[in-house]
Each structure stands twice: as structure tokens, then as C-alpha cells.
Short mmCIF file of N, CA and C in Angstrom, two decimals:
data_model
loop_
_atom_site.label_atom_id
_atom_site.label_comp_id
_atom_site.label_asym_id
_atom_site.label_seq_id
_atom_site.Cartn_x
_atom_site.Cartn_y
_atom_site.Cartn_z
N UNK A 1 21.53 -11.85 4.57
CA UNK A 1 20.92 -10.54 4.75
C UNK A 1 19.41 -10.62 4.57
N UNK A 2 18.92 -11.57 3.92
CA UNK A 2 17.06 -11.59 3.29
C UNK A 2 16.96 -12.54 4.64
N UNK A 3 16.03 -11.66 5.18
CA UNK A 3 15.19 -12.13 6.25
C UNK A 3 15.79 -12.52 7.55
N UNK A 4 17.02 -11.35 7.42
CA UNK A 4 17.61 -11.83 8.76
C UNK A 4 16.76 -11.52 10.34
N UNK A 5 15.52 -11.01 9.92
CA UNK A 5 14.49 -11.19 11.46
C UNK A 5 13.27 -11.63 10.99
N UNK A 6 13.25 -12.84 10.30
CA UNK A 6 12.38 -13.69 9.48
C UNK A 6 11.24 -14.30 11.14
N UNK A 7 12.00 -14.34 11.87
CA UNK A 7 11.47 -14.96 13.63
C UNK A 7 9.95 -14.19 14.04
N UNK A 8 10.20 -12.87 13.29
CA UNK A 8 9.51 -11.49 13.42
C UNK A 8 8.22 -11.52 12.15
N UNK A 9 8.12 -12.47 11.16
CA UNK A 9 7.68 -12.13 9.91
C UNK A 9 6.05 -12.20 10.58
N UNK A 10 5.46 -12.90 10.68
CA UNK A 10 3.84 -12.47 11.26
C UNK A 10 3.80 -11.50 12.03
N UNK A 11 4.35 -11.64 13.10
CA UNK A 11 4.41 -9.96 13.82
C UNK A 11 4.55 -8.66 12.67
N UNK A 12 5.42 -8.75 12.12
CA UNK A 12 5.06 -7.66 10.75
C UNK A 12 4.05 -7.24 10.03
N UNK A 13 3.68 -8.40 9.69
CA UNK A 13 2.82 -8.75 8.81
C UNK A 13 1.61 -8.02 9.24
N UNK A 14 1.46 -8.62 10.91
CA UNK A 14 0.29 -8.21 11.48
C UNK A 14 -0.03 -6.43 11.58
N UNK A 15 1.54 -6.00 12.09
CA UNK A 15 1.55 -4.53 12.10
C UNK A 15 0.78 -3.93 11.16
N UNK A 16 1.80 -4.26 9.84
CA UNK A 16 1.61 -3.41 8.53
C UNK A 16 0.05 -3.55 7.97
N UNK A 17 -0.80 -4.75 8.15
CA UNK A 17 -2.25 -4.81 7.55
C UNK A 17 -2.60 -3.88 8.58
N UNK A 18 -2.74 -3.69 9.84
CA UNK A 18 -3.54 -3.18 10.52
C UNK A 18 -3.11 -1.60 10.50
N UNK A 19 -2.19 -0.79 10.08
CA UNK A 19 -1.78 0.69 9.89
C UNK A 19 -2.40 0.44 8.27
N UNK A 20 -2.03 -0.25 7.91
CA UNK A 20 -2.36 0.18 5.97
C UNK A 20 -4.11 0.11 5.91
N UNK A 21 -4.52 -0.53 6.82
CA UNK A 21 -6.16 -0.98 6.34
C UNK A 21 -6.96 0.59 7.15
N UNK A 22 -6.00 1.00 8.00
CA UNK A 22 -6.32 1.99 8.36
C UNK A 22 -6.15 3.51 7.65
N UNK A 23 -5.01 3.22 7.27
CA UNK A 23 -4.59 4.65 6.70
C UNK A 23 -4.75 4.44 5.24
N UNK A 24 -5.09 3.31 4.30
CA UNK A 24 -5.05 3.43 3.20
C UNK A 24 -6.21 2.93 2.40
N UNK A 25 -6.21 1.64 2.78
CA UNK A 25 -7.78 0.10 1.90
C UNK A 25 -9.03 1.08 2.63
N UNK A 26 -9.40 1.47 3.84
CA UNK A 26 -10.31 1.48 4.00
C UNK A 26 -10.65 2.83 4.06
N UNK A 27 -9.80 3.70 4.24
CA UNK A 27 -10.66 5.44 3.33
C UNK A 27 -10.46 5.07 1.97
N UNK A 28 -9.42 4.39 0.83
CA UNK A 28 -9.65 4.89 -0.35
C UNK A 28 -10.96 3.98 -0.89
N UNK A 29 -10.94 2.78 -0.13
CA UNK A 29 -12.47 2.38 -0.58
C UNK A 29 -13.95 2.78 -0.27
N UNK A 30 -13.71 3.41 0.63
CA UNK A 30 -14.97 4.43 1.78
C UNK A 30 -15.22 5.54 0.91
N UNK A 31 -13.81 6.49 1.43
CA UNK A 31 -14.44 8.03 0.75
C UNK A 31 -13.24 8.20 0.26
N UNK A 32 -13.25 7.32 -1.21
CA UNK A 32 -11.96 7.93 -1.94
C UNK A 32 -11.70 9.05 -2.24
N UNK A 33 -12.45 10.44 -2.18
CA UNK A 33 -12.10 11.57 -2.59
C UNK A 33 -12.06 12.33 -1.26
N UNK A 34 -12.44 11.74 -0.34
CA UNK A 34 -11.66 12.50 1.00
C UNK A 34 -10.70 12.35 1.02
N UNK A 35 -10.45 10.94 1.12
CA UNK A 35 -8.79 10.46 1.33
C UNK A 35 -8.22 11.30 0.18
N UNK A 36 -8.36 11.55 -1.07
CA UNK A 36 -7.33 12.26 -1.97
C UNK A 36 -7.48 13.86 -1.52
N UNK A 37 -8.49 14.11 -1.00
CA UNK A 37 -8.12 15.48 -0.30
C UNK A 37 -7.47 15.46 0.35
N UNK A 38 -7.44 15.13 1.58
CA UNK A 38 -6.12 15.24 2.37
C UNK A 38 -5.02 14.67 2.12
N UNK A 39 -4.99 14.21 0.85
CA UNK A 39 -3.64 13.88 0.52
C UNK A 39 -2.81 14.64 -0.26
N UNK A 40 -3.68 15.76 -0.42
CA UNK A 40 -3.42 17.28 -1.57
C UNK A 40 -4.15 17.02 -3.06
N UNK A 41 -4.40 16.09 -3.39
CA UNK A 41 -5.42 16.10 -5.04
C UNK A 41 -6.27 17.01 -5.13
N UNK A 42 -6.35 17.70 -5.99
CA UNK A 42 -7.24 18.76 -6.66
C UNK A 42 -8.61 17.69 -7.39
N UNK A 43 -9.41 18.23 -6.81
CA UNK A 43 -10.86 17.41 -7.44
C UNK A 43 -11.54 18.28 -8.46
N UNK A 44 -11.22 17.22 -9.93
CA UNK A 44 -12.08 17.99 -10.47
C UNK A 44 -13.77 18.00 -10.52
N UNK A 45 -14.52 18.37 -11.46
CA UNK A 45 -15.86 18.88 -11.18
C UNK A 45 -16.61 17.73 -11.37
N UNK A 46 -16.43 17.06 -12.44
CA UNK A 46 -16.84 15.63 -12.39
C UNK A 46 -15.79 13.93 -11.81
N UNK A 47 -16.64 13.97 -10.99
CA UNK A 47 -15.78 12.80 -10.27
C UNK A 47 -16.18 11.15 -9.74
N UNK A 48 -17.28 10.91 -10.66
CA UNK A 48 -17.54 9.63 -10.96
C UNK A 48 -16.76 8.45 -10.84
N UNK A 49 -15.57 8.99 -12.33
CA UNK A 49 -14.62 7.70 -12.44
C UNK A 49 -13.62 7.88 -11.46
N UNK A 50 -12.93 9.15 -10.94
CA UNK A 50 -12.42 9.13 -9.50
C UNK A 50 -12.83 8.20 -8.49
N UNK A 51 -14.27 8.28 -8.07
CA UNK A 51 -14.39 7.83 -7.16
C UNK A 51 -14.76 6.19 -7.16
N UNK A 52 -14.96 5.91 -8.50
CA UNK A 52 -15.06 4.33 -9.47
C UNK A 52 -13.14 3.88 -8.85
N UNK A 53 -12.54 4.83 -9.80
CA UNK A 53 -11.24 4.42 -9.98
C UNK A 53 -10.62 3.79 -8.10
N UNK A 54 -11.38 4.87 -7.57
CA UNK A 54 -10.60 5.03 -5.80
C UNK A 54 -11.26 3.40 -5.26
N UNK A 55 -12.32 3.71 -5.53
CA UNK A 55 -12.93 2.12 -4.81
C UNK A 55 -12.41 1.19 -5.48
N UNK A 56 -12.00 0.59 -6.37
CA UNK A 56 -11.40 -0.56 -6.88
C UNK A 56 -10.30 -0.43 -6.75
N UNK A 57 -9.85 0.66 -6.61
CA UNK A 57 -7.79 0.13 -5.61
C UNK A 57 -8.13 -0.71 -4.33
N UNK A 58 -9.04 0.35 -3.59
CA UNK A 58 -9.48 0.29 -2.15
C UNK A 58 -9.95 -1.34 -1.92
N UNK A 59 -10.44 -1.73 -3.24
CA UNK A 59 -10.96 -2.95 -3.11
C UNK A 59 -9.90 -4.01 -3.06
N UNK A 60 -8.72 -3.56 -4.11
CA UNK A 60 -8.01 -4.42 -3.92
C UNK A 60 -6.70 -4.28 -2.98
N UNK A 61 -6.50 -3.47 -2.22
CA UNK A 61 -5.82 -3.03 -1.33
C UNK A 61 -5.90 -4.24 -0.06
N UNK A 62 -8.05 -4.09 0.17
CA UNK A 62 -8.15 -4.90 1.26
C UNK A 62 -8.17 -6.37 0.94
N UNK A 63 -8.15 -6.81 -0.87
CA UNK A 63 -7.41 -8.42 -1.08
C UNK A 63 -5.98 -8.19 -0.29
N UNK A 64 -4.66 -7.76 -0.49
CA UNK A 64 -3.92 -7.87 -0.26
C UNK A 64 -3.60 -7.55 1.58
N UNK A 65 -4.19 -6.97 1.95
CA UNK A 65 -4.55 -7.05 3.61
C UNK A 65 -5.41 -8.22 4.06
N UNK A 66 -6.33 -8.83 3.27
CA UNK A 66 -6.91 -10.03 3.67
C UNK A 66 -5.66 -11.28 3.50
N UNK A 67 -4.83 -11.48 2.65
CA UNK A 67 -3.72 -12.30 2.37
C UNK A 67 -2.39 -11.54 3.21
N UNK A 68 -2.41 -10.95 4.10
CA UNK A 68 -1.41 -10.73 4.75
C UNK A 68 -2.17 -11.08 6.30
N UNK A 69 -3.57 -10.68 6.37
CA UNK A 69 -3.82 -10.80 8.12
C UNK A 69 -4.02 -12.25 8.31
N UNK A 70 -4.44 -12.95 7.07
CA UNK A 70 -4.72 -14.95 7.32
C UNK A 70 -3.09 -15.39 7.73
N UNK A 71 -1.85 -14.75 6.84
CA UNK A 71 -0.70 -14.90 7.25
C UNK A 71 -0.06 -14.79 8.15
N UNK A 72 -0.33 -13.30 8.73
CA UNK A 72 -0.13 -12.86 10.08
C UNK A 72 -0.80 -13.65 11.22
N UNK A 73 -1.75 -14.08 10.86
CA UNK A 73 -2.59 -15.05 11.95
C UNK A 73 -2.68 -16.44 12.29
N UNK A 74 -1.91 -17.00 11.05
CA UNK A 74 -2.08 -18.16 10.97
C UNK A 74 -0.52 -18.89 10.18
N UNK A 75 -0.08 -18.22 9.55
CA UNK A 75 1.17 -18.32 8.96
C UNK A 75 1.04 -19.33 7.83
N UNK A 76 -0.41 -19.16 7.23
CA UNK A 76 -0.72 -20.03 5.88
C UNK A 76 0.05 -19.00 4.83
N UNK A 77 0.18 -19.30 4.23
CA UNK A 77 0.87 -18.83 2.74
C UNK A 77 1.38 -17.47 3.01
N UNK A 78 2.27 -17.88 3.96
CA UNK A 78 3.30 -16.62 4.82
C UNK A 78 4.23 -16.03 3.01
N UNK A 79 5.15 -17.06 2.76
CA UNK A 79 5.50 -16.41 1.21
C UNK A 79 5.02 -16.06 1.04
N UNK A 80 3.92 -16.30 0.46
CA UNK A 80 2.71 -15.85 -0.90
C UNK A 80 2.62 -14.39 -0.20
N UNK A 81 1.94 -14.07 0.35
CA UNK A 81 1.87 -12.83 1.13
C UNK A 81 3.10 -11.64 1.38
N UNK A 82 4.52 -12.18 1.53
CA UNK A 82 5.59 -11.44 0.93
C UNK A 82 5.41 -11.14 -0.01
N UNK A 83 5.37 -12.51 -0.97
CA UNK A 83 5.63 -11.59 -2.48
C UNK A 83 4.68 -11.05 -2.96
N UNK A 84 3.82 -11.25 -2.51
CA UNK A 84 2.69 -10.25 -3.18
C UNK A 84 2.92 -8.88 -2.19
N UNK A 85 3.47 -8.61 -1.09
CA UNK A 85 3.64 -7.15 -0.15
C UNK A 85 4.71 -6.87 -1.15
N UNK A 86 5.77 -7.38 -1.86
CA UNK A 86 7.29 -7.14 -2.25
C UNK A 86 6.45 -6.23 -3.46
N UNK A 87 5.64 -7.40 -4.06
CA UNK A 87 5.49 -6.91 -5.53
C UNK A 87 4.61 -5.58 -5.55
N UNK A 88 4.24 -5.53 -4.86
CA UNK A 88 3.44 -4.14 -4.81
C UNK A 88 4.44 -2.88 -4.19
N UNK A 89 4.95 -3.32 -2.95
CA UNK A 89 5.75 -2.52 -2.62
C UNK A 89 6.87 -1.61 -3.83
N UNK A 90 7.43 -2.62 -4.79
CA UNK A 90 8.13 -2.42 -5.88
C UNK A 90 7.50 -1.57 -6.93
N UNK A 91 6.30 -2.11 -7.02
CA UNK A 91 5.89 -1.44 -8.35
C UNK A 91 5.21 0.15 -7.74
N UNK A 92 4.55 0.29 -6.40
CA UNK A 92 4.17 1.41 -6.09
C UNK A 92 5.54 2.34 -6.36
N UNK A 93 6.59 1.87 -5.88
CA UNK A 93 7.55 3.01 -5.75
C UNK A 93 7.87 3.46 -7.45
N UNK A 94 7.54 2.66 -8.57
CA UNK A 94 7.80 3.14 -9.69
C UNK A 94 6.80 3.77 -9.97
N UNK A 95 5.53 3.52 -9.98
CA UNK A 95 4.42 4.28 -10.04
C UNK A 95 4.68 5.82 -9.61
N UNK A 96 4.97 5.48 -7.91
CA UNK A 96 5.07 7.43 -7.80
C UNK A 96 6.79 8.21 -8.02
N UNK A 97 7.52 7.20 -8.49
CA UNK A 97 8.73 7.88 -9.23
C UNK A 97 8.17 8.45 -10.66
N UNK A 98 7.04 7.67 -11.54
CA UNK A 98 6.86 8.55 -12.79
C UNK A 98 5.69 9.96 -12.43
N UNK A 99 5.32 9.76 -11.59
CA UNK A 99 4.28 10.82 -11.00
C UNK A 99 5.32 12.03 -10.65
N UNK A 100 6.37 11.56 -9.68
CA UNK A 100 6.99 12.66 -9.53
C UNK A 100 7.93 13.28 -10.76
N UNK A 101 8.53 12.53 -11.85
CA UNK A 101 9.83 12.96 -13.18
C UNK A 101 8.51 13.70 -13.64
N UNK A 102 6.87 13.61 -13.75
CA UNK A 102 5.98 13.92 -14.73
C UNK A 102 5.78 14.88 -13.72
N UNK A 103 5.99 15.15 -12.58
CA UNK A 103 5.00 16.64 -11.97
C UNK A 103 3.59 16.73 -11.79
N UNK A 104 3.37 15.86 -11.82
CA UNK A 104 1.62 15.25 -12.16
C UNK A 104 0.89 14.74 -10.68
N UNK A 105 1.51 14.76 -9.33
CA UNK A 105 1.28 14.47 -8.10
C UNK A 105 1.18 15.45 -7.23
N UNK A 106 0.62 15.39 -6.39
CA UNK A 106 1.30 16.34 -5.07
C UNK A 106 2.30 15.53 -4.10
N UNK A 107 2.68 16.43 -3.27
CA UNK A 107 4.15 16.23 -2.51
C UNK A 107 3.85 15.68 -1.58
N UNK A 108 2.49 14.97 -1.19
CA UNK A 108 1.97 13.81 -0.05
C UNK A 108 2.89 12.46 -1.05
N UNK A 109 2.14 12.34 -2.40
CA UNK A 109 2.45 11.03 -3.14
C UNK A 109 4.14 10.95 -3.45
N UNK A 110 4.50 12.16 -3.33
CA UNK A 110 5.72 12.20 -4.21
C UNK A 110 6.78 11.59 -3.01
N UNK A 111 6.44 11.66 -1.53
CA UNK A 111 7.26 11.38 -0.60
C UNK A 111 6.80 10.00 -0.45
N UNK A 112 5.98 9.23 -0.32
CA UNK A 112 5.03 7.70 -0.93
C UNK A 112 6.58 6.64 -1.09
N UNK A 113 7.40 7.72 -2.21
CA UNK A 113 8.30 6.98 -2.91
C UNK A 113 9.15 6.50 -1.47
N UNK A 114 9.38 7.27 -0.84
CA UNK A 114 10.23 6.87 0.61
C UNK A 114 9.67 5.65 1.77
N UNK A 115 8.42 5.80 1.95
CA UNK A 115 7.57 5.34 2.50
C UNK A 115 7.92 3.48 1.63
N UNK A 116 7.13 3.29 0.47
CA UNK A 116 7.41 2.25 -0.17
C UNK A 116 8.57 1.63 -0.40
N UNK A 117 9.66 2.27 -0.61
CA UNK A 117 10.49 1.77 -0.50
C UNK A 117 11.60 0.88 0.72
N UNK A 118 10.88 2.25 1.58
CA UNK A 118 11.00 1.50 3.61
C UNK A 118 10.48 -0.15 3.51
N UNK A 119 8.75 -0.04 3.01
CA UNK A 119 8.29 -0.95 2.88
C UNK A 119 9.11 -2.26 1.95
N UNK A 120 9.77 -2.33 1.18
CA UNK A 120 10.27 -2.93 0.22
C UNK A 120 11.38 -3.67 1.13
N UNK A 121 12.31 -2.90 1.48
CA UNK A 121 13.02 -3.19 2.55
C UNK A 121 12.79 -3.68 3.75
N UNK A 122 11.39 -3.48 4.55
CA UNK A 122 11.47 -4.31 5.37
C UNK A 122 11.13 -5.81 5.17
N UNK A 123 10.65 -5.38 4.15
CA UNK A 123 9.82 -7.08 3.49
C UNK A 123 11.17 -8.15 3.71
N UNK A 124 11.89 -7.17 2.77
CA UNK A 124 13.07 -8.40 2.76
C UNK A 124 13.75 -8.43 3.97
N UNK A 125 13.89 -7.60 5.02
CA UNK A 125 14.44 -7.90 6.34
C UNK A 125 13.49 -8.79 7.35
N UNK A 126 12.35 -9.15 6.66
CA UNK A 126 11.65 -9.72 7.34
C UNK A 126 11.04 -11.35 6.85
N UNK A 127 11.77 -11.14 5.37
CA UNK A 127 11.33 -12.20 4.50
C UNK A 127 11.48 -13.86 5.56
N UNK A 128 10.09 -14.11 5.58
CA UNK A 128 10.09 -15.82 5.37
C UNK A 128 11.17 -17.19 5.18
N UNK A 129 11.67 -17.22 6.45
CA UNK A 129 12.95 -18.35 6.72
C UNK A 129 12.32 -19.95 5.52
#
């Protein structure tokens, strides 16, 4: 069942950096408090470490898109690049499962949990023969 369209894994690979660098690494590192506007976040009045906090995801968002597009392109450290998509994939979805039991999100992040978990799953339908 793990990686039964493993044939497919750079083609994936390639997809997912190029929608995520779009829709995610490169507004939350740009204009992290746009991107949390339209994602429903309430901004408060001082927003310094917000926008501190937003750029250093953003920053490391586009490490993990830089280690997936060398993969996607080249099929160097094709694993390495799963498990680091798995391990994030995993831990995001716990992240916005305590956001949502705490009420502490809006209902952009709280659906995230579906989204990541898709992601989690395809990893492994796509995992590395």
C-alpha cells in the first residue's frame, strides 16, 4: 500500500512545491499579515512579532520547498524530502487539531486539518520505491 504510485513521486513532488510556494512560503514570508487576513486572523494593534513570527515560518516553508523542488528535479534525496513533507504534514495536522479543541483559530485553519492530512496521505501513496 506505501507508495503504490511511487513511479509518480517527482511528479508530485514537483506539483505540491509549486501550489505550496504559491499559496503558502511565499505570501507568509512576503506579507505575512495579508496572508493571515485572508485567512480570517484578527490583527491585533501591535504586530511586529506577528509579522517576525510569519516571516520565519515563511522562511522555513521555502527550506522545505527548496528540498522538495532539487528532488522533484533531480531525484537527489527523493526520501529525505518525503520525510521531511511526512513530518510536517503530521505535525501540522496536530498543530491545527489543538487550535481547533482550543477555539483559538478561524475556520480557514481549522479545515487545514483536512487539507494536511490529504497531504499526509498522499505522501505515503506516493512514497519513494
Amino acid at each position: 500500500m506505501i507508495g503504490i504510485w511511487s513511479s509518480y513521486s517527482q511528479d508530485f513532488l514537483l506539483w505540491l512545491v509549486i501550489a505550496t510556494t504559491l499559496v503558502f512560503a511565499l505570501p507568509i514570508f512576503l506579507v505575512p499579515l495579508l496572508w493571515a487576513r485572508l485567512m480570517g486572523w484578527k490583527i491585533p494593534e501591535e504586530t511586529h512579532l506577528a509579522i517576525y513570527f510569519g516571516r520565519c515560518l515563511g522562511a522555513f516553508i521555502l527550506i522545505i520547498e527548496a528540498l522538495m523542488l532539487r528532488a522533484a528535479l533531480t531525484g537527489e534525496a527523493l526520501v529525505v524530502a518525503f520525510e521531511a513533507l511526512g513530518a510536517v504534514a503530521l505535525l501540522m495536522v496536530l498543530v491545527h487539531v489543538y487550535g481547533a479543541i482550543r477555539r483559538i483559530q478561524p475556520l480557514s485553519e481549522t479545515l487545514e486539518i483536512l487539507m494536511y492530512s490529504g497531504m499526509f496521505a498522499l505522501v505515503v501513496l506516493f512514497w519513494p520505491a
